[in-house]
Amino acid sequence: MARWLLTGGAGYIGSHVLRELAASGREVVVVDDLSTGIASRVPDGVPLVEMNLSDSNLVTVMRDYQISGVVHLAAKKAVGESVERPLHYYRENVDGIASLLEAINEVGIGNLVYSSSAAVYGEPVNGEVGEDEPTVPTSPYGETKLVGEWAARAVAKARRLEGGGLSNVSLRYFNVAGAGAANLGDTSVANLIPLALRAVTNGERPQIFGSDYPTPDGTCIRDYIHVVDLAKAHVVAAALCESDNPGELSEVFNVGRGQGSSVREVLDTVSRAIGRDVDPRDVERRPGDPAVLVARTEKINADLGWEAELDLTAMVESAWSAWSPKP
Ligand SMILES: NC(=O)c1ccc[n+]([C@@H]2O[C@H](COP(=O)([O-])OP(=O)(O)OC[C@H]3O[C@@H](n4cnc5c(N)ncnc54)[C@H](O)[C@@H]3O)[C@@H](O)[C@H]2O)c1
């Protein structure tokens, strides 16, 4: 049976990917330093190795568990923090994938699925982005995610020149939301829905950063993707890598719904989910927020046969069910 190493498997998204990989019949081993992860998200029976990616014992873990592929999610992800602490982000995210790739090479692992982000697009002129859109990240976080894609691709190329291969797929996630179970919610409170739920919990009004954008209701439009749909995309990406022989695949896919929702629409959905008006407050725009950022998803739909199934209401309702404490 195929056994995959999942880095960041104790994290919000990783814990969902873990469950979908396991449901697909693959064995999973988690490596996570628990810097933002929660050990109890990893179910009993799944090995959790508490380790930073820079730890030289990574090779031993891969050998001991006879790992055949890696899904790499372990990273720092707060855009604002990355602006304040760029070197921390370069160390954790860029040094992190470099260490991982060294270990992958040393052990001779042939499959890699990498967690990238829509942040690699920065502030595109055209709000609907395909994978061929220029990548111009506007934060150190986005830069580190893009460097990760490049590193995976470059290592794969070098291995092909040596007669080997590293089938690799980078998934550019759009705005991830929702929860697959009550104990798997997003606790980081960095994205719109957790921010709104926290405001409600604290008896505050959620903020809308900018209501004078050139969009129908004046607020920013984003592409929200349910974390369970996103997790399933990793399974089809892993299967694509496994089917690629002798390791020539190097692909990038957007993972979104291909549908935009405005900040106001999301907050209206939150009001419906919690049963009362959250009464948002309009405040100034934040620097660096593009008016519209929505994925074009034709490539992943066609090449991976993957399509998102869950809508915004499902995301908000599941996020609310997983939210604690409630007011
Ligand atoms: N949440 C989003 O909206 C979003 C959007 C786009 C991309 N991503 C990417 O998805 C991935 C997972 O994000 P998440 O939302 O689940 O975040 P998260 O913080 O919940 O999960 C990250 C996990 O990685 C672990 N980790 C971090 N650095 C590590 C290191 N150097 N060594 C070992 N373990 C380490 C953390 O302990 C945590 O369990 C990240 O790579 C992030 O960049 C997230």
Short mmCIF file of C-alpha atoms and ligand atoms in Angstrom, two decimals:
data_model
loop_
_atom_site.label_atom_id
_atom_site.label_comp_id
_atom_site.label_asym_id
_atom_site.label_seq_id
_atom_site.Cartn_x
_atom_site.Cartn_y
_atom_site.Cartn_z
CA MET A 1 0.00 0.00 0.00
CA ALA A 2 1.24 3.53 -0.79
CA ARG A 3 2.40 5.42 2.29
CA TRP A 4 2.51 9.22 2.14
CA LEU A 5 4.26 11.65 4.42
CA LEU A 6 2.06 14.64 5.26
CA THR A 7 3.91 17.69 6.57
CA GLY A 8 1.71 20.06 8.56
CA GLY A 9 -0.87 17.31 9.15
CA ALA A 10 -1.77 18.71 12.59
CA GLY A 11 -2.76 22.01 10.99
CA TYR A 12 -6.17 23.23 9.89
CA ILE A 13 -5.93 22.15 6.25
CA GLY A 14 -3.53 19.27 6.88
CA SER A 15 -5.93 17.53 9.25
CA HIS A 16 -8.53 17.47 6.46
CA VAL A 17 -6.01 16.28 3.85
CA LEU A 18 -5.03 13.52 6.28
CA ARG A 19 -8.59 12.23 6.44
CA GLU A 20 -9.11 12.31 2.66
CA LEU A 21 -5.78 10.57 1.96
CA ALA A 22 -6.67 7.88 4.50
CA ALA A 23 -10.17 7.52 3.00
CA SER A 24 -8.54 6.98 -0.41
CA GLY A 25 -6.74 3.92 0.97
CA ARG A 26 -3.32 5.49 1.45
CA GLU A 27 -1.43 5.20 4.71
CA VAL A 28 -0.36 8.52 6.19
CA VAL A 29 2.50 9.57 8.47
CA VAL A 30 2.44 13.14 9.81
CA VAL A 31 5.47 15.35 10.42
CA ASP A 32 4.60 18.56 12.26
CA ASP A 33 6.48 20.73 14.76
CA LEU A 34 3.16 21.73 16.38
CA SER A 35 4.14 25.42 16.16
CA THR A 36 0.58 26.21 15.08
CA GLY A 37 -0.74 22.66 14.80
CA ILE A 38 -2.83 20.76 17.34
CA ALA A 39 -1.83 17.15 18.07
CA SER A 40 -5.42 16.03 18.77
CA ARG A 41 -6.33 16.76 15.13
CA VAL A 42 -4.27 13.70 14.19
CA PRO A 43 -6.44 10.63 14.79
CA ASP A 44 -5.27 7.63 16.83
CA GLY A 45 -3.43 5.13 14.68
CA VAL A 46 -1.80 7.76 12.44
CA PRO A 47 1.86 8.29 13.40
CA LEU A 48 2.63 11.90 14.37
CA VAL A 49 6.33 12.72 14.36
CA GLU A 50 6.87 16.03 16.15
CA MET A 51 9.69 17.54 14.16
CA ASN A 52 10.68 20.71 12.33
CA LEU A 53 11.41 20.26 8.63
CA SER A 54 15.01 21.32 9.19
CA ASP A 55 15.58 18.30 11.46
CA SER A 56 18.15 15.95 9.94
CA ASN A 57 16.13 12.96 11.19
CA LEU A 58 13.59 13.59 8.41
CA VAL A 59 15.49 11.13 6.21
CA THR A 60 15.29 8.46 8.90
CA VAL A 61 11.53 9.00 9.24
CA MET A 62 11.08 8.65 5.48
CA ARG A 63 13.17 5.46 5.40
CA ASP A 64 11.63 3.90 8.49
CA TYR A 65 8.11 4.36 7.17
CA GLN A 66 9.04 3.53 3.54
CA ILE A 67 7.44 6.71 2.27
CA SER A 68 6.48 6.76 -1.42
CA GLY A 69 5.18 10.35 -1.68
CA VAL A 70 5.02 13.62 0.24
CA VAL A 71 2.18 16.13 0.63
CA HIS A 72 3.87 19.27 1.89
CA LEU A 73 1.75 21.78 3.80
CA ALA A 74 3.94 22.72 6.78
CA ALA A 75 4.52 26.47 6.56
CA LYS A 76 3.87 29.81 8.16
CA LYS A 77 0.88 31.49 6.52
CA ALA A 78 0.08 34.90 8.01
CA VAL A 79 0.56 37.58 5.34
CA GLY A 80 0.77 40.48 7.82
CA GLU A 81 3.25 38.67 10.06
CA SER A 82 5.39 37.89 7.00
CA VAL A 83 5.70 41.62 6.31
CA GLU A 84 6.93 42.19 9.88
CA ARG A 85 9.13 39.07 10.08
CA PRO A 86 10.26 38.29 6.53
CA LEU A 87 13.31 36.29 7.52
CA HIS A 88 11.23 34.06 9.79
CA TYR A 89 9.08 33.28 6.75
CA TYR A 90 12.06 32.68 4.49
CA ARG A 91 13.62 30.41 7.12
CA GLU A 92 10.50 28.36 7.86
CA ASN A 93 9.00 28.20 4.38
CA VAL A 94 11.96 28.37 2.01
CA ASP A 95 14.56 26.60 4.17
CA GLY A 96 11.73 24.23 5.09
CA ILE A 97 11.05 23.07 1.54
CA ALA A 98 14.78 23.02 0.75
CA SER A 99 15.39 20.62 3.67
CA LEU A 100 12.41 18.56 2.63
CA LEU A 101 13.60 18.32 -0.99
CA GLU A 102 17.08 17.30 0.16
CA ALA A 103 15.56 14.48 2.18
CA ILE A 104 13.27 13.51 -0.73
CA ASN A 105 16.34 13.31 -2.98
CA GLU A 106 18.40 11.36 -0.50
CA VAL A 107 15.68 8.75 -0.04
CA GLY A 108 14.71 8.77 -3.72
CA ILE A 109 11.03 9.58 -3.22
CA GLY A 110 9.27 10.20 -6.54
CA ASN A 111 6.04 12.07 -5.68
CA LEU A 112 5.37 15.51 -4.23
CA VAL A 113 2.17 17.53 -3.80
CA TYR A 114 2.92 21.07 -2.63
CA SER A 115 0.64 23.56 -0.96
CA SER A 116 0.93 26.89 -2.76
CA SER A 117 -1.36 29.89 -2.61
CA ALA A 118 -3.27 32.45 -4.66
CA ALA A 119 -0.92 34.91 -2.89
CA VAL A 120 1.60 34.13 -5.67
CA TYR A 121 -0.55 36.26 -8.04
CA GLY A 122 -0.26 39.40 -5.91
CA GLU A 123 -2.59 42.07 -7.26
CA PRO A 124 -3.47 40.94 -10.80
CA VAL A 125 -4.98 43.46 -13.20
CA ASN A 126 -7.49 40.89 -14.34
CA GLY A 127 -9.38 39.58 -11.30
CA GLU A 128 -10.00 36.12 -12.77
CA VAL A 129 -6.68 34.35 -12.85
CA GLY A 130 -5.56 31.29 -14.76
CA GLU A 131 -2.36 29.43 -13.92
CA ASP A 132 -0.55 31.31 -16.69
CA GLU A 133 -1.25 34.68 -15.05
CA PRO A 134 2.01 36.47 -14.15
CA THR A 135 3.12 35.66 -10.61
CA VAL A 136 4.00 38.88 -8.79
CA PRO A 137 3.54 38.26 -5.06
CA THR A 138 3.17 41.36 -2.91
CA SER A 139 4.13 39.88 0.48
CA PRO A 140 7.08 37.86 1.79
CA TYR A 141 4.56 35.08 2.46
CA GLY A 142 3.53 34.98 -1.22
CA GLU A 143 7.18 35.10 -2.25
CA THR A 144 8.06 32.08 -0.13
CA LYS A 145 5.14 30.12 -1.58
CA LEU A 146 6.28 30.90 -5.11
CA VAL A 147 9.90 30.00 -4.33
CA GLY A 148 8.58 26.68 -3.05
CA GLU A 149 6.97 25.98 -6.46
CA TRP A 150 10.20 26.90 -8.21
CA ALA A 151 12.32 24.76 -5.90
CA ALA A 152 10.12 21.70 -6.47
CA ARG A 153 10.20 22.20 -10.24
CA ALA A 154 13.97 22.80 -10.34
CA VAL A 155 14.75 19.73 -8.24
CA ALA A 156 12.47 17.62 -10.43
CA LYS A 157 14.30 18.87 -13.53
CA ALA A 158 17.71 18.11 -12.02
CA ARG A 159 16.56 14.60 -11.14
CA ARG A 160 15.31 14.03 -14.67
CA LEU A 161 18.73 15.04 -16.02
CA GLU A 162 20.19 12.33 -13.79
CA GLY A 163 17.72 9.80 -15.20
CA GLY A 164 15.35 9.85 -12.24
CA GLY A 165 12.24 11.90 -11.62
CA LEU A 166 10.09 13.72 -9.10
CA SER A 167 6.46 13.97 -10.15
CA ASN A 168 5.26 17.17 -8.57
CA VAL A 169 2.02 19.11 -8.39
CA SER A 170 1.66 22.56 -6.83
CA LEU A 171 -1.86 23.48 -5.72
CA ARG A 172 -2.59 27.19 -5.49
CA TYR A 173 -5.33 27.42 -2.87
CA PHE A 174 -7.73 30.35 -2.94
CA ASN A 175 -9.65 31.38 0.22
CA VAL A 176 -10.01 28.27 2.33
CA ALA A 177 -12.96 28.08 4.74
CA GLY A 178 -15.24 25.71 6.62
CA ALA A 179 -14.58 22.57 8.60
CA GLY A 180 -15.12 18.86 8.00
CA ALA A 181 -15.79 18.14 11.69
CA ALA A 182 -16.41 20.08 14.89
CA ASN A 183 -12.82 19.59 16.13
CA LEU A 184 -11.16 20.62 12.85
CA GLY A 185 -12.06 24.31 12.57
CA ASP A 186 -9.67 27.07 11.57
CA THR A 187 -8.32 28.48 14.83
CA SER A 188 -5.92 30.97 13.28
CA VAL A 189 -8.43 33.85 12.97
CA ALA A 190 -6.69 35.39 9.96
CA ASN A 191 -9.35 34.94 7.28
CA LEU A 192 -12.70 36.68 6.87
CA ILE A 193 -15.04 34.01 8.24
CA PRO A 194 -13.09 33.26 11.48
CA LEU A 195 -12.58 37.02 11.91
CA ALA A 196 -16.33 37.58 11.64
CA LEU A 197 -17.08 34.72 14.05
CA ARG A 198 -14.57 36.09 16.55
CA ALA A 199 -16.14 39.55 16.32
CA VAL A 200 -19.58 38.06 16.97
CA THR A 201 -18.20 36.07 19.92
CA ASN A 202 -16.69 39.23 21.41
CA GLY A 203 -19.88 41.21 20.91
CA GLU A 204 -18.21 43.36 18.23
CA ARG A 205 -19.16 44.31 14.68
CA PRO A 206 -17.06 42.66 11.92
CA GLN A 207 -15.13 45.16 9.81
CA ILE A 208 -15.35 45.59 6.05
CA PHE A 209 -12.04 46.91 4.78
CA GLY A 210 -13.11 49.13 1.90
CA SER A 211 -16.58 49.52 0.44
CA ASP A 212 -15.63 51.68 -2.53
CA TYR A 213 -14.05 49.04 -4.77
CA PRO A 214 -15.21 48.78 -8.39
CA THR A 215 -17.42 45.75 -7.63
CA PRO A 216 -21.25 45.51 -7.60
CA ASP A 217 -21.57 46.11 -3.82
CA GLY A 218 -18.27 47.98 -3.42
CA THR A 219 -16.56 45.26 -1.34
CA CYS A 220 -13.73 42.93 -2.37
CA ILE A 221 -14.56 39.72 -4.18
CA ARG A 222 -12.75 36.45 -3.42
CA ASP A 223 -13.04 32.79 -4.34
CA TYR A 224 -13.95 30.72 -1.25
CA ILE A 225 -13.23 27.01 -1.26
CA HIS A 226 -14.45 24.49 1.33
CA VAL A 227 -11.54 22.83 3.11
CA VAL A 228 -13.05 19.38 2.46
CA ASP A 229 -13.19 20.03 -1.31
CA LEU A 230 -9.62 21.32 -1.13
CA ALA A 231 -8.49 18.21 0.75
CA LYS A 232 -10.01 16.01 -1.97
CA ALA A 233 -7.97 17.89 -4.59
CA HIS A 234 -4.83 16.59 -2.84
CA VAL A 235 -5.96 13.02 -3.32
CA VAL A 236 -6.43 13.42 -7.07
CA ALA A 237 -3.12 15.28 -7.27
CA ALA A 238 -1.40 12.44 -5.39
CA ALA A 239 -3.00 9.92 -7.75
CA LEU A 240 -1.80 11.91 -10.76
CA CYS A 241 1.77 11.84 -9.40
CA GLU A 242 1.52 8.09 -8.74
CA SER A 243 0.33 7.45 -12.29
CA ASP A 244 3.19 9.45 -13.77
CA ASN A 245 5.96 7.16 -14.77
CA PRO A 246 8.94 7.83 -15.06
CA GLY A 247 8.38 11.06 -13.17
CA GLU A 248 8.05 13.75 -15.79
CA LEU A 249 5.10 15.63 -14.36
CA SER A 250 5.58 19.20 -13.05
CA GLU A 251 2.20 20.93 -12.84
CA VAL A 252 0.51 23.87 -11.15
CA PHE A 253 -3.25 24.03 -10.52
CA ASN A 254 -5.55 26.66 -9.09
CA VAL A 255 -7.89 25.24 -6.46
CA GLY A 256 -11.00 27.35 -6.09
CA ARG A 257 -14.65 27.26 -7.07
CA GLY A 258 -14.24 29.67 -9.95
CA GLN A 259 -16.95 31.83 -8.33
CA GLY A 260 -16.52 35.10 -6.54
CA SER A 261 -18.26 36.15 -3.34
CA SER A 262 -18.06 39.68 -1.99
CA VAL A 263 -17.16 40.45 1.62
CA ARG A 264 -20.71 41.69 2.14
CA GLU A 265 -22.18 38.46 0.71
CA VAL A 266 -19.99 36.40 3.03
CA LEU A 267 -21.07 38.45 6.06
CA ASP A 268 -24.73 38.13 5.01
CA THR A 269 -24.19 34.37 4.91
CA VAL A 270 -22.64 34.53 8.39
CA SER A 271 -25.71 36.45 9.63
CA ARG A 272 -28.01 33.75 8.24
CA ALA A 273 -25.86 30.93 9.70
CA ILE A 274 -25.81 32.37 13.23
CA GLY A 275 -29.41 33.58 13.12
CA ARG A 276 -28.87 37.31 13.61
CA ASP A 277 -27.49 40.33 11.79
CA VAL A 278 -23.74 40.72 12.35
CA ASP A 279 -24.14 44.40 11.42
CA PRO A 280 -20.74 44.94 9.75
CA ARG A 281 -18.90 48.25 9.99
CA ASP A 282 -17.29 49.87 6.94
CA VAL A 283 -13.69 50.97 7.52
CA GLU A 284 -10.78 52.11 5.31
CA ARG A 285 -9.30 49.86 2.65
CA ARG A 286 -6.23 47.81 3.60
CA PRO A 287 -3.17 48.31 1.40
CA GLY A 288 -2.52 45.52 -1.09
CA ASP A 289 -6.07 44.09 -1.34
CA PRO A 290 -7.01 43.60 -5.00
CA ALA A 291 -10.68 44.31 -5.77
CA VAL A 292 -11.27 40.87 -7.29
CA LEU A 293 -9.32 37.62 -7.03
CA VAL A 294 -11.10 34.58 -8.41
CA ALA A 295 -9.64 31.33 -9.73
CA ARG A 296 -10.04 30.06 -13.23
CA THR A 297 -10.52 26.37 -12.63
CA GLU A 298 -10.76 24.89 -16.13
CA LYS A 299 -7.34 23.27 -15.83
CA ILE A 300 -7.95 21.36 -12.60
CA ASN A 301 -11.49 20.46 -13.73
CA ALA A 302 -10.18 18.99 -16.99
CA ASP A 303 -6.84 17.47 -15.99
CA LEU A 304 -7.68 16.17 -12.52
CA GLY A 305 -11.42 15.66 -12.99
CA TRP A 306 -11.85 17.61 -9.75
CA GLU A 307 -14.59 20.13 -9.09
CA ALA A 308 -15.66 21.83 -5.86
CA GLU A 309 -19.00 20.56 -4.56
CA LEU A 310 -19.68 22.59 -1.41
CA ASP A 311 -21.01 26.15 -1.46
CA LEU A 312 -20.49 29.23 0.68
CA THR A 313 -23.39 28.38 2.98
CA ALA A 314 -21.85 24.97 3.72
CA MET A 315 -18.53 26.68 4.48
CA VAL A 316 -19.99 29.24 6.85
CA GLU A 317 -22.34 26.81 8.61
CA SER A 318 -19.58 24.25 9.18
CA ALA A 319 -17.17 26.96 10.35
CA TRP A 320 -19.82 28.13 12.84
CA SER A 321 -20.48 24.55 14.05
CA ALA A 322 -16.74 24.13 14.66
CA TRP A 323 -16.38 27.55 16.27
CA SER A 324 -15.86 27.69 19.99
CA PRO A 325 -16.61 29.35 22.27
CA LYS A 326 -19.94 30.61 21.01
CA PRO A 327 -21.42 33.71 22.60
N1 LIG B 1 -5.48 28.69 5.24
C1 LIG B 1 -5.49 29.26 4.04
O1 LIG B 1 -6.41 30.02 3.72
C2 LIG B 1 -4.39 28.98 3.05
C3 LIG B 1 -4.47 29.53 1.76
C4 LIG B 1 -3.45 29.26 0.83
C5 LIG B 1 -2.40 28.41 1.19
N2 LIG B 1 -2.34 27.89 2.44
C6 LIG B 1 -1.22 27.00 2.78
O2 LIG B 1 -1.72 25.81 3.34
C7 LIG B 1 -0.79 25.26 4.25
C8 LIG B 1 -1.48 24.89 5.54
O3 LIG B 1 -2.14 26.03 6.07
P1 LIG B 1 -3.11 25.96 7.31
O4 LIG B 1 -4.16 26.98 7.10
O5 LIG B 1 -3.53 24.56 7.56
O6 LIG B 1 -2.13 26.47 8.47
P2 LIG B 1 -1.79 25.86 9.88
O7 LIG B 1 -0.92 26.84 10.58
O8 LIG B 1 -3.04 25.41 10.58
O9 LIG B 1 -0.96 24.56 9.52
C9 LIG B 1 0.42 24.55 9.27
C10 LIG B 1 1.00 23.35 10.01
O10 LIG B 1 2.39 23.23 9.72
C11 LIG B 1 3.14 23.11 10.93
N3 LIG B 1 4.44 23.74 10.64
C12 LIG B 1 4.64 25.03 10.26
N4 LIG B 1 5.95 25.22 9.99
C13 LIG B 1 6.57 24.03 10.19
C14 LIG B 1 7.92 23.57 10.03
N5 LIG B 1 8.89 24.38 9.61
N6 LIG B 1 8.20 22.27 10.32
C15 LIG B 1 7.22 21.42 10.73
N7 LIG B 1 5.93 21.79 10.88
C16 LIG B 1 5.62 23.08 10.61
C17 LIG B 1 2.31 23.81 11.98
O11 LIG B 1 2.54 23.35 13.30
C18 LIG B 1 0.88 23.50 11.52
O12 LIG B 1 0.39 22.29 12.07
C19 LIG B 1 0.33 26.30 4.40
O13 LIG B 1 1.41 25.88 3.59
C20 LIG B 1 -0.29 27.57 3.84
O14 LIG B 1 0.69 28.40 3.27
C21 LIG B 1 -3.31 28.15 3.38
#
